[in-house]
Amino acid sequence: MAVESEQPRWLLYCAALVVMEVIVLVVWTLVVLLRRWRGKEDKDAETHPKGSGASGPGPAQEGDRSKGHLVIVNAAPCGPKGQSSRSDCMEATEFDSGICHGAWLCIHKPTNDPERIASGDYPYADHFHTRKRLWEFRLQLKFREPVDGEVIFGCEQDRYYHVPTVEKYISSTVIGLLRTAAGDAMYQTHGDDPRHVRGETERPQIMFPLWVMDQLIVSEEGEEPPDLTDPEFSSFGVLRAEDRRKHREVLKRMEFRPGPTFTFGFWCIAQFVDAIGWKVPARGVIPQVKLNEIGTHPPCYITMYALRPQEEWSNVQGKRDTRHLDSRKIYIWRVALWSSLLPPESNREQELLSKGATDMKKEASPGRNSLSRRGNGWCVLC
């Protein structure tokens, strides 16, 4: 009898939780719609000022919309400084981080132009057209020194942004999608608010274990590594989709060392994020989510790094301090990224795109510490 009397209470409790989640979702949806409505009003006011007689966007504005693309640029500690590319580029871009050098390529469907996608007339259409993924990163690494510790890959932000409670709740839904696609070992943080944390602060970031990479090609010394733009690139090497367990074990055991060339392909979360539109497309009952509305603002940084041994960490605040601070990272590769439809503030954009001489050396460093410390000094600047 006691069990029967308690059962309705649990049902009511569960029902109350569901109702609360629905209320939060509805409130968030209304907030998003209100913001977009206000944003549209502001945009219309700029485009159609009173008495101007304008009936539509000017040629430059229309042209900007029809040419949506990603801008990707080498970010410290990677040089050459200001070396940039686009997501519709047909050539790979070189980089050098000191500890490692190589090339990268980012390709993206023209998601702001559905007619062009339907026609199949866009760069890499032969590769993309029958696939769900919206974009793909390809990365080629050649090391000058061995890298100890776990290497991880993911996305950082430029600085801390406050995310209100409702937006943070909705962002957890997006994070859940990414976690499902990439695995439970994902590391995610909204970062440290510098108003409440002393010393060095952690950037907002989402990082994945290396085994989330969808493709691996190891070319031993003396072998010719694949061209990142090769039309047959997707058929090379070990593919995660063919044998997930084997692929995961190979990547977990892999050691980065001088000699071989390591080539990766990454797209496992590419159907969940439209980077040109800077949004998470609607999926099932989950509405479309603008990334800047849940605290993800341009520029973002796509990066690969290893954490230093804990005995080398500084600014440790308690036994549970496992933050990924910049001073604890050994950057292997790093690029800044934004959409041409939603660029960073103009002065920040100019800083990232400005070219200039760097003190980065191409010859091998005589000591591991001097090389990795030099990389960390760079990342504080960008």
Short mmCIF file of C-alpha atoms in Angstrom, two decimals:
data_model
loop_
_atom_site.label_atom_id
_atom_site.label_comp_id
_atom_site.label_asym_id
_atom_site.label_seq_id
_atom_site.Cartn_x
_atom_site.Cartn_y
_atom_site.Cartn_z
CA MET A 1 0.00 0.00 0.00
CA ALA A 2 2.88 2.33 0.80
CA VAL A 3 4.34 1.79 -2.64
CA GLU A 4 1.02 2.53 -4.28
CA SER A 5 0.64 5.79 -2.33
CA GLU A 6 4.14 6.99 -3.28
CA GLN A 7 3.87 6.25 -6.98
CA PRO A 8 1.61 9.22 -7.85
CA ARG A 9 4.06 11.58 -6.14
CA TRP A 10 6.87 10.44 -8.41
CA LEU A 11 4.62 10.81 -11.42
CA LEU A 12 3.69 14.33 -10.38
CA TYR A 13 7.35 15.18 -9.79
CA CYS A 14 8.36 13.92 -13.23
CA ALA A 15 5.43 15.72 -14.84
CA ALA A 16 6.43 18.94 -13.09
CA LEU A 17 9.98 18.64 -14.45
CA VAL A 18 8.66 18.11 -17.98
CA VAL A 19 6.35 21.11 -17.66
CA MET A 20 9.23 23.26 -16.39
CA GLU A 21 11.41 22.24 -19.34
CA VAL A 22 8.60 23.03 -21.77
CA ILE A 23 8.07 26.45 -20.14
CA VAL A 24 11.79 27.26 -20.37
CA LEU A 25 11.84 26.16 -24.02
CA VAL A 26 8.80 28.31 -24.83
CA VAL A 27 10.25 31.34 -23.02
CA TRP A 28 13.55 30.94 -24.83
CA THR A 29 11.78 30.62 -28.19
CA LEU A 30 9.81 33.81 -27.52
CA VAL A 31 13.00 35.64 -26.50
CA VAL A 32 14.76 34.52 -29.71
CA LEU A 33 11.81 35.53 -31.89
CA LEU A 34 11.61 38.92 -30.18
CA ARG A 35 15.32 39.53 -30.68
CA ARG A 36 15.12 38.57 -34.34
CA TRP A 37 12.07 40.74 -34.86
CA ARG A 38 13.85 43.71 -33.29
CA GLY A 39 16.98 42.94 -35.30
CA LYS A 40 14.91 42.84 -38.50
CA GLU A 41 13.30 46.18 -37.62
CA ASP A 42 16.72 47.75 -37.02
CA LYS A 43 18.05 46.30 -40.26
CA ASP A 44 15.00 47.51 -42.22
CA ALA A 45 15.42 50.97 -40.69
CA GLU A 46 19.02 51.08 -41.90
CA THR A 47 18.17 49.69 -45.32
CA HIS A 48 15.01 51.76 -45.83
CA PRO A 49 15.43 55.07 -44.01
CA LYS A 50 12.41 57.34 -44.03
CA GLY A 51 12.18 59.40 -47.17
CA SER A 52 14.92 57.49 -48.96
CA GLY A 53 12.58 55.80 -51.41
CA ALA A 54 14.75 52.66 -51.29
CA SER A 55 12.91 49.48 -52.22
CA GLY A 56 15.56 46.83 -51.56
CA PRO A 57 19.10 46.13 -50.51
CA GLY A 58 21.86 47.71 -52.50
CA PRO A 59 24.06 45.74 -54.88
CA ALA A 60 26.91 45.41 -52.39
CA GLN A 61 24.63 44.02 -49.69
CA GLU A 62 23.04 41.55 -52.08
CA GLY A 63 26.45 40.51 -53.33
CA ASP A 64 27.68 39.93 -49.78
CA ARG A 65 24.77 37.62 -49.07
CA SER A 66 25.27 35.63 -52.28
CA LYS A 67 28.95 35.06 -51.50
CA GLY A 68 28.72 33.70 -48.00
CA HIS A 69 31.81 31.75 -46.98
CA LEU A 70 34.08 31.06 -44.05
CA VAL A 71 37.24 33.05 -43.50
CA ILE A 72 40.02 30.99 -41.92
CA VAL A 73 43.39 32.46 -40.91
CA ASN A 74 46.50 31.13 -39.18
CA ALA A 75 46.38 32.12 -35.50
CA ALA A 76 49.22 32.31 -33.01
CA PRO A 77 51.36 30.38 -32.47
CA CYS A 78 50.90 29.36 -36.11
CA GLY A 79 52.46 31.34 -38.91
CA PRO A 80 52.80 32.75 -41.46
CA LYS A 81 50.93 35.49 -39.62
CA GLY A 82 47.82 36.67 -41.43
CA GLN A 83 47.90 33.78 -43.92
CA SER A 84 44.22 33.22 -44.71
CA SER A 85 41.93 31.13 -46.84
CA ARG A 86 38.23 30.64 -47.57
CA SER A 87 35.91 27.66 -47.34
CA ASP A 88 35.53 27.62 -51.13
CA CYS A 89 39.28 27.67 -51.80
CA MET A 90 40.75 24.98 -54.05
CA GLU A 91 44.21 25.04 -52.42
CA ALA A 92 45.49 23.99 -49.00
CA THR A 93 47.10 26.59 -46.71
CA GLU A 94 50.47 26.03 -45.03
CA PHE A 95 51.21 26.67 -41.35
CA ASP A 96 54.11 26.41 -38.92
CA SER A 97 53.65 26.33 -35.15
CA GLY A 98 57.30 25.68 -34.31
CA ILE A 99 56.80 22.20 -32.88
CA CYS A 100 54.94 21.16 -36.03
CA HIS A 101 54.35 22.28 -39.61
CA GLY A 102 52.02 21.23 -42.39
CA ALA A 103 48.86 22.30 -44.20
CA TRP A 104 45.11 22.58 -43.68
CA LEU A 105 41.98 22.86 -45.78
CA CYS A 106 38.45 23.84 -44.72
CA ILE A 107 35.58 23.27 -47.16
CA HIS A 108 31.90 24.15 -46.62
CA LYS A 109 28.70 23.84 -48.61
CA PRO A 110 27.26 27.26 -49.65
CA THR A 111 24.48 26.87 -47.09
CA ASN A 112 23.27 30.45 -47.55
CA ASP A 113 22.41 29.64 -51.19
CA PRO A 114 19.99 26.65 -51.33
CA GLU A 115 19.52 27.00 -55.10
CA ARG A 116 23.25 26.62 -55.66
CA ILE A 117 23.36 23.56 -53.42
CA ALA A 118 20.42 22.01 -55.29
CA SER A 119 22.13 22.63 -58.62
CA GLY A 120 25.37 20.98 -57.48
CA ASP A 121 27.35 23.86 -58.96
CA TYR A 122 29.80 24.77 -56.18
CA PRO A 123 33.37 23.85 -55.13
CA TYR A 124 33.72 20.23 -53.97
CA ALA A 125 30.13 19.46 -55.01
CA ASP A 126 31.20 16.02 -56.28
CA HIS A 127 32.34 15.24 -52.73
CA PHE A 128 29.54 16.96 -50.76
CA HIS A 129 26.42 16.58 -52.86
CA THR A 130 25.23 13.18 -51.65
CA ARG A 131 26.48 13.60 -48.08
CA LYS A 132 24.71 15.10 -45.05
CA ARG A 133 27.80 16.89 -43.74
CA LEU A 134 27.87 20.66 -44.28
CA TRP A 135 31.63 21.09 -43.97
CA GLU A 136 34.90 19.26 -43.52
CA PHE A 137 38.34 20.01 -42.08
CA ARG A 138 41.46 18.34 -43.46
CA LEU A 139 44.74 18.66 -41.63
CA GLN A 140 48.27 17.47 -42.37
CA LEU A 141 50.98 17.46 -39.68
CA LYS A 142 54.71 16.86 -39.71
CA PHE A 143 56.42 17.07 -36.30
CA ARG A 144 59.88 18.33 -35.39
CA GLU A 145 59.66 16.96 -31.85
CA PRO A 146 57.65 14.21 -30.16
CA VAL A 147 54.54 15.29 -28.28
CA ASP A 148 53.83 13.66 -24.93
CA GLY A 149 50.41 13.35 -23.37
CA GLU A 150 46.93 13.24 -24.83
CA VAL A 151 46.35 15.39 -27.92
CA ILE A 152 42.88 16.91 -28.24
CA PHE A 153 41.05 18.81 -30.97
CA GLY A 154 38.21 21.31 -30.92
CA CYS A 155 37.03 24.90 -30.75
CA GLU A 156 38.01 27.82 -28.51
CA GLN A 157 36.58 31.32 -28.26
CA ASP A 158 38.38 34.62 -28.38
CA ARG A 159 37.41 35.59 -24.84
CA TYR A 160 34.78 35.07 -22.14
CA TYR A 161 31.16 35.93 -22.96
CA HIS A 162 28.39 35.93 -20.38
CA VAL A 163 25.64 33.44 -21.27
CA PRO A 164 22.29 34.11 -19.53
CA THR A 165 20.52 31.24 -17.77
CA VAL A 166 17.89 30.56 -20.44
CA GLU A 167 20.45 30.66 -23.27
CA LYS A 168 22.75 28.41 -21.25
CA TYR A 169 19.93 25.91 -20.85
CA ILE A 170 19.29 25.89 -24.60
CA SER A 171 23.00 25.62 -25.34
CA SER A 172 23.04 22.43 -23.28
CA THR A 173 20.72 20.93 -25.90
CA VAL A 174 23.19 21.82 -28.64
CA ILE A 175 26.07 20.49 -26.55
CA GLY A 176 24.10 17.28 -26.08
CA LEU A 177 23.89 16.86 -29.86
CA LEU A 178 27.65 17.33 -30.18
CA ARG A 179 28.32 14.93 -27.31
CA THR A 180 26.15 12.29 -28.96
CA ALA A 181 28.07 12.64 -32.21
CA ALA A 182 31.54 12.88 -30.70
CA GLY A 183 31.40 10.79 -27.53
CA ASP A 184 31.32 11.26 -23.77
CA ALA A 185 34.97 12.27 -23.52
CA MET A 186 34.18 15.78 -24.80
CA TYR A 187 35.45 18.65 -22.63
CA GLN A 188 33.18 21.71 -22.56
CA THR A 189 33.27 24.91 -20.53
CA HIS A 190 31.65 28.36 -20.73
CA GLY A 191 34.96 29.77 -19.48
CA ASP A 192 35.94 31.87 -16.47
CA ASP A 193 34.33 35.22 -15.81
CA PRO A 194 37.33 37.54 -15.23
CA ARG A 195 35.22 39.53 -12.75
CA HIS A 196 35.10 36.57 -10.39
CA VAL A 197 38.34 34.67 -11.05
CA ARG A 198 41.79 35.83 -10.06
CA GLY A 199 44.80 35.20 -12.24
CA GLU A 200 44.68 33.51 -15.63
CA THR A 201 41.20 32.67 -16.90
CA GLU A 202 40.00 29.82 -19.06
CA ARG A 203 38.56 30.44 -22.50
CA PRO A 204 35.10 29.09 -23.43
CA GLN A 205 35.79 25.94 -25.43
CA ILE A 206 34.61 22.55 -26.62
CA MET A 207 37.36 19.96 -27.05
CA PHE A 208 37.24 16.37 -28.26
CA PRO A 209 39.57 13.40 -27.88
CA LEU A 210 41.55 12.73 -31.03
CA TRP A 211 39.65 9.54 -31.79
CA VAL A 212 36.68 11.65 -32.97
CA MET A 213 38.67 12.29 -36.14
CA ASP A 214 36.84 10.58 -38.99
CA GLN A 215 39.86 9.79 -41.13
CA LEU A 216 43.53 9.00 -40.53
CA ILE A 217 46.34 8.57 -43.04
CA VAL A 218 49.89 7.95 -41.82
CA SER A 219 52.58 8.39 -44.47
CA GLU A 220 55.93 7.07 -43.31
CA GLU A 221 59.07 9.09 -43.95
CA GLY A 222 59.93 8.91 -47.63
CA GLU A 223 56.33 8.26 -48.69
CA GLU A 224 54.32 10.93 -50.49
CA PRO A 225 51.46 12.18 -48.27
CA PRO A 226 48.05 12.72 -49.91
CA ASP A 227 47.04 16.02 -51.48
CA LEU A 228 44.32 17.57 -49.29
CA THR A 229 42.42 18.65 -52.42
CA ASP A 230 42.56 15.21 -54.09
CA PRO A 231 39.06 14.24 -55.39
CA GLU A 232 39.70 10.73 -53.99
CA PHE A 233 40.79 11.98 -50.56
CA SER A 234 37.75 10.53 -48.78
CA SER A 235 38.79 6.98 -49.78
CA PHE A 236 42.30 7.14 -48.27
CA GLY A 237 43.52 5.68 -44.99
CA VAL A 238 41.50 4.42 -42.02
CA LEU A 239 37.89 5.63 -41.82
CA ARG A 240 35.95 5.83 -38.57
CA ALA A 241 32.69 4.88 -40.27
CA GLU A 242 34.09 1.52 -41.43
CA ASP A 243 35.26 0.23 -38.04
CA ARG A 244 34.71 2.59 -35.09
CA ARG A 245 36.35 0.37 -32.48
CA LYS A 246 39.51 -0.25 -34.51
CA HIS A 247 39.73 3.40 -35.53
CA ARG A 248 39.42 4.50 -31.92
CA GLU A 249 42.12 2.11 -30.71
CA VAL A 250 44.54 3.15 -33.47
CA LEU A 251 44.16 6.84 -32.60
CA LYS A 252 44.41 6.25 -28.84
CA ARG A 253 47.72 4.39 -29.31
CA MET A 254 49.16 6.78 -31.88
CA GLU A 255 52.31 8.71 -30.98
CA PHE A 256 53.17 11.99 -32.66
CA ARG A 257 56.86 11.92 -33.53
CA PRO A 258 59.25 13.25 -36.17
CA GLY A 259 59.36 11.28 -39.40
CA PRO A 260 55.84 10.34 -40.52
CA THR A 261 53.26 12.73 -41.94
CA PHE A 262 49.88 12.51 -40.16
CA THR A 263 46.80 13.46 -42.19
CA PHE A 264 43.32 13.81 -40.68
CA GLY A 265 39.77 14.41 -41.85
CA PHE A 266 37.10 15.69 -39.45
CA TRP A 267 33.35 16.03 -40.07
CA CYS A 268 31.50 14.00 -37.41
CA ILE A 269 29.56 17.04 -36.08
CA ALA A 270 29.33 18.77 -39.46
CA GLN A 271 25.62 18.08 -39.96
CA PHE A 272 24.80 19.79 -36.65
CA VAL A 273 26.56 23.14 -37.25
CA ASP A 274 26.16 25.50 -40.19
CA ALA A 275 29.23 27.69 -39.75
CA ILE A 276 28.47 30.02 -42.69
CA GLY A 277 25.01 30.69 -41.26
CA TRP A 278 26.54 30.71 -37.74
CA LYS A 279 23.73 28.51 -36.49
CA VAL A 280 22.61 25.04 -35.51
CA PRO A 281 19.94 24.08 -38.05
CA ALA A 282 16.51 22.96 -36.84
CA ARG A 283 16.46 19.25 -36.05
CA GLY A 284 13.29 17.39 -35.08
CA VAL A 285 11.57 19.26 -32.23
CA ILE A 286 14.69 21.38 -31.63
CA PRO A 287 14.34 24.78 -33.34
CA GLN A 288 17.11 26.55 -35.20
CA VAL A 289 19.62 28.10 -32.82
CA LYS A 290 21.87 31.03 -33.70
CA LEU A 291 25.33 30.44 -32.27
CA ASN A 292 25.79 34.07 -31.20
CA GLU A 293 22.53 33.81 -29.22
CA ILE A 294 24.01 31.06 -27.01
CA GLY A 295 27.35 32.78 -26.41
CA THR A 296 29.42 31.66 -29.42
CA HIS A 297 30.74 34.80 -31.11
CA PRO A 298 33.24 35.31 -33.93
CA PRO A 299 36.07 34.69 -34.17
CA CYS A 300 36.30 31.09 -33.01
CA TYR A 301 39.53 29.11 -33.03
CA ILE A 302 39.81 25.57 -34.36
CA THR A 303 42.77 24.08 -32.58
CA MET A 304 44.76 21.00 -31.65
CA TYR A 305 46.87 20.91 -28.51
CA ALA A 306 48.27 18.74 -25.72
CA LEU A 307 48.12 19.63 -22.04
CA ARG A 308 51.38 19.91 -20.13
CA PRO A 309 52.03 17.50 -17.23
CA GLN A 310 50.20 18.76 -14.12
CA GLU A 311 53.44 19.31 -12.23
CA GLU A 312 54.25 22.06 -14.78
CA TRP A 313 50.92 23.87 -14.31
CA SER A 314 50.82 27.32 -12.78
CA ASN A 315 47.97 29.29 -11.22
CA VAL A 316 46.42 26.12 -9.78
CA GLN A 317 43.36 26.94 -7.70
CA GLY A 318 42.58 23.87 -5.64
CA LYS A 319 42.89 20.13 -6.14
CA ARG A 320 39.98 20.04 -8.57
CA ASP A 321 41.44 22.63 -10.92
CA THR A 322 41.57 20.80 -14.27
CA ARG A 323 40.99 23.87 -16.45
CA HIS A 324 42.50 24.10 -19.90
CA LEU A 325 44.34 27.39 -19.42
CA ASP A 326 46.45 28.73 -22.27
CA SER A 327 49.60 28.42 -20.16
CA ARG A 328 48.92 24.70 -19.74
CA LYS A 329 48.63 24.03 -23.47
CA ILE A 330 51.19 23.04 -26.07
CA TYR A 331 49.59 24.24 -29.27
CA ILE A 332 50.16 22.06 -32.33
CA TRP A 333 47.83 23.81 -34.76
CA ARG A 334 45.45 26.77 -34.48
CA VAL A 335 43.36 28.86 -36.89
CA ALA A 336 40.81 31.64 -36.37
CA LEU A 337 37.48 31.26 -38.16
CA TRP A 338 34.38 33.34 -38.85
CA SER A 339 31.59 33.69 -41.38
CA SER A 340 31.75 36.46 -43.98
CA LEU A 341 28.09 37.07 -43.07
CA LEU A 342 28.97 37.64 -39.40
CA PRO A 343 32.57 38.91 -39.10
CA PRO A 344 34.27 39.99 -35.87
CA GLU A 345 34.56 43.64 -34.92
CA SER A 346 36.56 45.41 -37.63
CA ASN A 347 39.63 46.12 -35.47
CA ARG A 348 39.81 42.46 -34.36
CA GLU A 349 39.40 41.27 -37.93
CA GLN A 350 42.23 43.53 -39.07
CA GLU A 351 44.49 42.29 -36.27
CA LEU A 352 43.96 38.67 -37.28
CA LEU A 353 44.39 39.31 -41.01
CA SER A 354 47.38 41.65 -40.74
CA LYS A 355 50.56 40.19 -42.17
CA GLY A 356 53.99 40.75 -40.69
CA ALA A 357 57.27 39.19 -39.76
CA THR A 358 57.31 36.74 -36.88
CA ASP A 359 60.09 35.31 -34.77
CA MET A 360 58.99 31.76 -35.51
CA LYS A 361 61.92 29.54 -36.41
CA LYS A 362 61.65 26.73 -38.92
CA GLU A 363 64.69 24.88 -37.63
CA ALA A 364 64.27 22.38 -34.81
CA SER A 365 64.46 23.77 -31.31
CA PRO A 366 67.36 22.59 -29.12
CA GLY A 367 64.98 22.01 -26.22
CA ARG A 368 61.37 21.02 -25.78
CA ASN A 369 60.60 23.59 -23.12
CA SER A 370 61.87 26.59 -25.09
CA LEU A 371 59.77 25.61 -28.08
CA SER A 372 56.53 24.99 -26.19
CA ARG A 373 56.91 28.09 -24.03
CA ARG A 374 57.37 30.22 -27.09
CA GLY A 375 54.04 28.87 -28.43
CA ASN A 376 52.23 29.73 -25.24
CA GLY A 377 53.60 33.25 -25.28
CA TRP A 378 52.02 33.72 -28.67
CA CYS A 379 48.57 32.53 -27.76
CA VAL A 380 48.17 35.24 -25.14
CA LEU A 381 48.30 37.80 -27.94
CA CYS A 382 45.66 36.24 -30.17
#
